[in-house]
CSV table of C-alpha atoms in Angstrom, one decimal:
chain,number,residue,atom,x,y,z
X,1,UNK,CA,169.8,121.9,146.8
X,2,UNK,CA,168.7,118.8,144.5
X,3,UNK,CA,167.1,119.1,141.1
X,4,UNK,CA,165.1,116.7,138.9
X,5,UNK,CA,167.3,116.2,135.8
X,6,UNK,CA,165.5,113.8,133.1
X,7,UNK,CA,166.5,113.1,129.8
X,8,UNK,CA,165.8,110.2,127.3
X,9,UNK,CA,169.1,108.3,128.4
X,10,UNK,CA,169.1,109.6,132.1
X,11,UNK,CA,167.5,110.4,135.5
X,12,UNK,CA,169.3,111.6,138.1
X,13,UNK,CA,169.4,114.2,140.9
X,14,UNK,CA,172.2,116.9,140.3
X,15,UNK,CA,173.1,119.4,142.8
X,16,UNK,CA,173.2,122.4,140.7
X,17,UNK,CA,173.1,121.6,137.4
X,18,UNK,CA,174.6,124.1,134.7
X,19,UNK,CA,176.9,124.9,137.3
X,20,UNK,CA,180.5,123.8,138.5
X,21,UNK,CA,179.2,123.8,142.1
X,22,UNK,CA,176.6,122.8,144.6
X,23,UNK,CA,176.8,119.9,146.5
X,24,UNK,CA,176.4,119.9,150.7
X,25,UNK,CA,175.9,122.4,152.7
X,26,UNK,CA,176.6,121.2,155.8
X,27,UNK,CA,178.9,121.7,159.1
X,28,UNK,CA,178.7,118.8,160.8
X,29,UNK,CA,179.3,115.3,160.6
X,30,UNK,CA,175.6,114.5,161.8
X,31,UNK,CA,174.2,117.0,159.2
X,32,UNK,CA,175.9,115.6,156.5
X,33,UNK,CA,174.7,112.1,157.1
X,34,UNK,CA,170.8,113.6,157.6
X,35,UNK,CA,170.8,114.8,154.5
X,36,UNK,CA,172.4,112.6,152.2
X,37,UNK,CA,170.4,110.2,154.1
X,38,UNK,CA,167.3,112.5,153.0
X,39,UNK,CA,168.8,112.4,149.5
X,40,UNK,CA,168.3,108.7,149.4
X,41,UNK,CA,164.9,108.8,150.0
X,42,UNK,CA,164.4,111.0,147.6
X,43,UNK,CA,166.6,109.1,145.0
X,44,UNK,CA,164.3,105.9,146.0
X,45,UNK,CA,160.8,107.4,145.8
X,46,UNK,CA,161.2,109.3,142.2
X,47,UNK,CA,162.8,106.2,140.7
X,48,UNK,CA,166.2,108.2,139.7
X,49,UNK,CA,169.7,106.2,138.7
X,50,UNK,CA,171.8,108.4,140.8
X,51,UNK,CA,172.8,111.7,143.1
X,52,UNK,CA,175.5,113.5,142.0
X,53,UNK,CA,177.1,116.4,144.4
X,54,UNK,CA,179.8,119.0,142.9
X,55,UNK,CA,182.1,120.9,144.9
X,56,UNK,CA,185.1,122.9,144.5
X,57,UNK,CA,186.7,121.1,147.6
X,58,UNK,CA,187.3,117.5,148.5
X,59,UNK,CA,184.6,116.0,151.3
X,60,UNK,CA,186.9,114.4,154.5
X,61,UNK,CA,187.6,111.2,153.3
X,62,UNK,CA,185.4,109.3,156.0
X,63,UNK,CA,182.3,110.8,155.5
X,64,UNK,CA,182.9,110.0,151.7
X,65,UNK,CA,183.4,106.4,152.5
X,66,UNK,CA,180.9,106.0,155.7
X,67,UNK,CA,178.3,106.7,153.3
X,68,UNK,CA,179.4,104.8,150.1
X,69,UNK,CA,180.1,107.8,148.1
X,70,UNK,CA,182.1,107.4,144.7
X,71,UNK,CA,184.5,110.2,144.4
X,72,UNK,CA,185.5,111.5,141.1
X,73,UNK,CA,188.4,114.1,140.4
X,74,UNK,CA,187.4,115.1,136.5
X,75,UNK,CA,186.9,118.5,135.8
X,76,UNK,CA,189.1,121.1,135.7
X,77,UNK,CA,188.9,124.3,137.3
X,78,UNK,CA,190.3,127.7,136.7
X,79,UNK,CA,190.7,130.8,139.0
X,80,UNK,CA,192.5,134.0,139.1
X,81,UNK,CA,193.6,135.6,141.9
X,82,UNK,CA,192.9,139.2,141.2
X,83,UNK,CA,194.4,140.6,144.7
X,84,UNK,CA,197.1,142.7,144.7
X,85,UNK,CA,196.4,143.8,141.1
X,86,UNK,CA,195.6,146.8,139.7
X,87,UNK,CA,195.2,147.5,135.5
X,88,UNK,CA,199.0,148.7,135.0
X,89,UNK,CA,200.6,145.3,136.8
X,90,UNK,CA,197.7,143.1,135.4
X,91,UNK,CA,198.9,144.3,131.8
X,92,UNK,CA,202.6,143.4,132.8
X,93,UNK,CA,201.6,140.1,133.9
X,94,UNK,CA,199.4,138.8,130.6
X,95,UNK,CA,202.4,138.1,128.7
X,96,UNK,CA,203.5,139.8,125.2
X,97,UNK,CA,201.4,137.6,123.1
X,98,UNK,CA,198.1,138.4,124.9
X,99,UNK,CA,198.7,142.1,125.2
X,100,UNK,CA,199.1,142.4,121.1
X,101,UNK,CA,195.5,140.2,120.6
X,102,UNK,CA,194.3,143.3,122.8
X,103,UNK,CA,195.9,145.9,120.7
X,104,UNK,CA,194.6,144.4,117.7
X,105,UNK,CA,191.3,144.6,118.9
X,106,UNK,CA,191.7,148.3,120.0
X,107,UNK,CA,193.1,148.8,116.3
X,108,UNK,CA,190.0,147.4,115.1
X,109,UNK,CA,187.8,150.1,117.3
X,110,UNK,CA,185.8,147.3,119.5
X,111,UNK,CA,183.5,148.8,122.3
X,112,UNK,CA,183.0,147.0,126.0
X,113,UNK,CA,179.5,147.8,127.4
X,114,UNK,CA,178.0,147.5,130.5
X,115,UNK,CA,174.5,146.4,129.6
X,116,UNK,CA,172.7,145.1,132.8
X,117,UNK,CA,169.9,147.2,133.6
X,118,UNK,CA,169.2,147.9,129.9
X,119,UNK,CA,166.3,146.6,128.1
X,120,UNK,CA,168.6,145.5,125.0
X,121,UNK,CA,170.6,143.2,127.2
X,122,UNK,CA,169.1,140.3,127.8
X,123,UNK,CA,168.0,140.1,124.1
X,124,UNK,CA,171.4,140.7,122.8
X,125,UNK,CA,172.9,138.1,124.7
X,126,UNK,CA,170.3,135.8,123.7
X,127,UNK,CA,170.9,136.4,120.2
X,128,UNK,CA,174.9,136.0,120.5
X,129,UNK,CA,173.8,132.8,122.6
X,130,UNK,CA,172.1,131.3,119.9
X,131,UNK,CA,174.9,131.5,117.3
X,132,UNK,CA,177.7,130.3,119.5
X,133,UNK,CA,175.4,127.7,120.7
X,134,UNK,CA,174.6,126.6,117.1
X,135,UNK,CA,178.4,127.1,116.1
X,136,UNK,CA,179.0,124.5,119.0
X,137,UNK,CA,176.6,122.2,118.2
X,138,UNK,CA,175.4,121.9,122.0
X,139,UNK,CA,171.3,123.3,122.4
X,140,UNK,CA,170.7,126.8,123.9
X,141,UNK,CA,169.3,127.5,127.0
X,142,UNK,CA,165.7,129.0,127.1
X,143,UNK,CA,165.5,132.8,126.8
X,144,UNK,CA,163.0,132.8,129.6
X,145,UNK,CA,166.1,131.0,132.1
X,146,UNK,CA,167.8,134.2,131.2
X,147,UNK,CA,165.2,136.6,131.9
X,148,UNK,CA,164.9,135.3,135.7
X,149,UNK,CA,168.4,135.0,136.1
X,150,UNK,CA,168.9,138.6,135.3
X,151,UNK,CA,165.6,139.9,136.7
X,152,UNK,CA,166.4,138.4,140.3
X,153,UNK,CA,170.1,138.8,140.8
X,154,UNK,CA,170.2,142.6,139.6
X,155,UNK,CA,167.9,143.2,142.8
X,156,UNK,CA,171.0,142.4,144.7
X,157,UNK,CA,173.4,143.7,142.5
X,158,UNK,CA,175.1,139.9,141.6
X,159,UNK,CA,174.8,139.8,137.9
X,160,UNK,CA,176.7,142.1,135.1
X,161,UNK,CA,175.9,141.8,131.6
X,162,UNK,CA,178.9,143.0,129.1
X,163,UNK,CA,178.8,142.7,125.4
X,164,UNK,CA,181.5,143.6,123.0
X,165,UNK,CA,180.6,145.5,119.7
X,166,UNK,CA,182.4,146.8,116.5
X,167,UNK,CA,179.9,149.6,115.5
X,168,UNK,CA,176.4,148.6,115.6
X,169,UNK,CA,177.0,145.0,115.6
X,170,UNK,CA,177.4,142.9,119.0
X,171,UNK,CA,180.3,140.8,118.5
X,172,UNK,CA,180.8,138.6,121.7
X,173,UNK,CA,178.6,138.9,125.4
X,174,UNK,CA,179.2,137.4,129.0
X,175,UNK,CA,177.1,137.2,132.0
X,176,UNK,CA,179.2,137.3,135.5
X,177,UNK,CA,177.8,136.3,138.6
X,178,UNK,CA,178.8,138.2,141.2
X,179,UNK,CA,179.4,136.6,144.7
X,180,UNK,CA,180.9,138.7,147.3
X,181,UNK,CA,184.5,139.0,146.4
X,182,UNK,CA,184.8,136.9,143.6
X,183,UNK,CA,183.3,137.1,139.9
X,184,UNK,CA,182.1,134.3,138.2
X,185,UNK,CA,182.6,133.9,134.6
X,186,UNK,CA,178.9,132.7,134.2
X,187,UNK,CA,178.6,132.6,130.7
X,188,UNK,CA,180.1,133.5,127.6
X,189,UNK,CA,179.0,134.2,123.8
X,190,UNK,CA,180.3,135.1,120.2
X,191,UNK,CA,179.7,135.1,117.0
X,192,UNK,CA,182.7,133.6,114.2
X,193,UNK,CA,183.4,137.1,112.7
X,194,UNK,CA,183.7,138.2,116.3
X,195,UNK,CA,187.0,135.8,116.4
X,196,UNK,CA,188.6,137.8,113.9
X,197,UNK,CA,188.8,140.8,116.0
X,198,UNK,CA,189.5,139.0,119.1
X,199,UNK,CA,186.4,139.8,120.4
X,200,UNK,CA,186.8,137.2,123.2
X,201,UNK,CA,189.9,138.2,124.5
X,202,UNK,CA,189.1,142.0,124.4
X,203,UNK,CA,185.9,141.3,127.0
X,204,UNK,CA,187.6,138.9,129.5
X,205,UNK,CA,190.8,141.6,129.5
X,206,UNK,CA,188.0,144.6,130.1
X,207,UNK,CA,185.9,141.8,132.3
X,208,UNK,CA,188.9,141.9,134.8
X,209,UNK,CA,189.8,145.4,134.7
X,210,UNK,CA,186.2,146.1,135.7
X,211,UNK,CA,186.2,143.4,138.5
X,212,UNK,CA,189.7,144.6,139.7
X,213,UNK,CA,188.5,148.5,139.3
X,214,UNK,CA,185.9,147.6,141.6
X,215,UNK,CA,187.2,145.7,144.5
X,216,UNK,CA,187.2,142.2,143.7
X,217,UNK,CA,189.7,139.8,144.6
X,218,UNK,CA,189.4,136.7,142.5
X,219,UNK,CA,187.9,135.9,138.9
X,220,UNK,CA,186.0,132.0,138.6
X,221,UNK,CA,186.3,131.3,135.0
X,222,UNK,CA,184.5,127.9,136.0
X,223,UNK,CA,184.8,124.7,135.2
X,224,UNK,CA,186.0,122.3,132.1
X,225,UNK,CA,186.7,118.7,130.4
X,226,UNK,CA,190.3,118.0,130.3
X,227,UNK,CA,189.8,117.7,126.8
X,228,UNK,CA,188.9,120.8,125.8
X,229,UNK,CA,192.5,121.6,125.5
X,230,UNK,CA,191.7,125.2,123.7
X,231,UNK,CA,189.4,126.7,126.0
X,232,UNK,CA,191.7,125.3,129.2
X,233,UNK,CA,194.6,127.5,127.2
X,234,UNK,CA,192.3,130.8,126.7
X,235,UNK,CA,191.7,130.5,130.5
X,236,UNK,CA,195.1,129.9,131.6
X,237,UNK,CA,196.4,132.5,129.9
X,238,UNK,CA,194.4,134.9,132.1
X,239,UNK,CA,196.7,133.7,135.6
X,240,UNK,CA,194.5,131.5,136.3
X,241,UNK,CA,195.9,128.4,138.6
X,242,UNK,CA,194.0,125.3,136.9
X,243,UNK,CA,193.1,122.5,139.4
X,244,UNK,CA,191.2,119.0,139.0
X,245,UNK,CA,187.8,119.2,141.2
X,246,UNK,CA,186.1,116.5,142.9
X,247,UNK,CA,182.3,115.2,141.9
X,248,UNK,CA,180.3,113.2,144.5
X,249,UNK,CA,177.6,109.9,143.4
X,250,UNK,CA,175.4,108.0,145.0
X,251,UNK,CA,173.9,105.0,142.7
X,252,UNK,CA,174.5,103.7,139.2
X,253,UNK,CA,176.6,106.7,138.2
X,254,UNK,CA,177.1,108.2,134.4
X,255,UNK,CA,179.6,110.9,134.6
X,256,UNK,CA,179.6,111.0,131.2
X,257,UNK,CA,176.0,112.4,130.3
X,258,UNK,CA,176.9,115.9,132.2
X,259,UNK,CA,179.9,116.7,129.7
X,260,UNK,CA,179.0,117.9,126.6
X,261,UNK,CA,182.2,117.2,124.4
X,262,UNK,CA,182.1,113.5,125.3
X,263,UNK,CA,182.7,111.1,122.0
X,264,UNK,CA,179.0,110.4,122.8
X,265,UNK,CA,177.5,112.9,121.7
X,266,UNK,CA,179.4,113.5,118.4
X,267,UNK,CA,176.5,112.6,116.3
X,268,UNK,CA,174.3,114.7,117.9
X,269,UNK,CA,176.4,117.8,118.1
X,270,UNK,CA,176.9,117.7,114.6
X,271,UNK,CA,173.1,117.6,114.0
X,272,UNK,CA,172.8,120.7,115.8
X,273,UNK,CA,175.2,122.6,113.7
X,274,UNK,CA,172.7,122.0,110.6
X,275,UNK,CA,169.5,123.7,112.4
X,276,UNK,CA,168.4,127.0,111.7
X,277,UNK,CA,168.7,129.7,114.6
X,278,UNK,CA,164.7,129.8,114.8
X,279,UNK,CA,164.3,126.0,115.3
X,280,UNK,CA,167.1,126.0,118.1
X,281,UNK,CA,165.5,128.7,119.5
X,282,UNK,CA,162.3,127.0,119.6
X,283,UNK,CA,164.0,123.8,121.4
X,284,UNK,CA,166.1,126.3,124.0
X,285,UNK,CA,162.0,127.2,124.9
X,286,UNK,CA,161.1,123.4,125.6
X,287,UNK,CA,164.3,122.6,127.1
X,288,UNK,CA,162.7,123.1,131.0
């Protein structure tokens, strides 16, 4: 899969964007030099800078090199390996410190829902989106991205919405993807009061009880900049194993534009921060 990625500073071909992974699929040494080949061609004729291929795996070496691909190792990727777990050894193995942030938020009376096939779900996400996105400083997604997303993976049963509340007020929300065995940690949300009662941390520890209650064997929290030191930490302290993944480029490569904390975009982040919720959600609509 390629897609079209434009911006004012940047064309390029991603394979999948918003996502940690893409990249070839391919089993074959003739197969992968058909369609990178292909890739080329399509690189040439839409008058793009450069292709860039993610995977969670290193190519072989001479296939990277036979076709004058620059590899990157950059971002870094955490997993939990959820086998052999059930809730009583998973709560053993947290650690002291993470299991008290949990009791504080059961002291505080927070609620873990299971909203997927509710009609309040995708809104309340989008709401909690909105704020975090804003608290971030980075531009939302477009509620309508969301909508599909949910609409088409529920008919397979590979998406869970969960949102965390203290009474009537939503306090933090995730979307997982679910892919065979292994849940995703798609997407996450929360509002600043919502940090106060460890929101966070009480829906990634029910998150994992509900993927381990139900079979699966790993947890993908995704993919990170090494120098988002605090969110590497909240994810490691969840066992997950953290390991450097490789990116693929073909053509006048800027790694850069694809990682949102770079020093770049400083200036721009911090413009973000000062919009109201209605105008960000009014750029989230343009966005695609």
């Amino acid at each position: 899969p390629l897609f079209f990625v434009s911006s004012p500073i940047s064309a390029r071909l991603v394979s999948v964007p918003f996502r940690d992974r893409g990249g070839l699929l391919w089993d074959t040494a003739e197969a992968h030099d058909l369609l990178l080949g292909k890739a080329k061609e399509i690189l040439k004729q839409i008058g793009a800078s450069f292709i860039e291929l993610k995977s969670l795996r290193p190519y072989p070496p001479n296939l990277v090199e036979s076709f004058g691909l620059k590899e990157c190792f950059y971002w870094v990727h955490s997993y939990a390996d959820l086998r052999g777990l059930d809730m009583e050894k998973f709560v053993k193995k947290i650690g002291a410190k993470t299991r008290n942030m949990i009791r504080q938020a059961n002291k505080a009376a927070l609620v873990f829902e299971d909203v997927t096939g509710l009609d309040k779900g995708v809104a309340e996400w989008y709401k909690l989106h909105l704020v975090s996105q804003k608290n971030l400083g980075l531009p939302p997604f477009p509620l309508k991205y969301f909508k599909i997303m949910v609409q088409e993976l529920s008919k397979t049963n590979e998406i869970k919405i969960f949102l965390t509340r203290k009474n009537n007020e939503y306090l933090a929300a995730t979307i997982i993807l679910l892919h065979k065995n292994i849940g995703i940690y798609g997407y996450s949300a929360s509002s600043k009061i919502g940090q106060t009662f460890r929101s966070n941390d009480f829906m990634v520890f029910n998150t994992i009880n509900w993927l381990i209650d139900n079979g699966f064997e790993g947890f993908d929290m995704g993919s990170d900049a090494p120098d988002q030191k605090k969110l590497l930490f909240f994810k490691k302290k969840w066992l997950t194993k953290q390991d450097v993944i490789p990116i693929y480029a073909y053509g006048n490569v800027n790694h850069w534009i694809s990682n949102s904390s770079d020093k770049q975009f400083v200036l721009a982040r911090k413009c973000v921060r000062y919009l109201p919720i209605i105008l960000l959600r009014y750029f989230g609509g343009i966005t695609v």
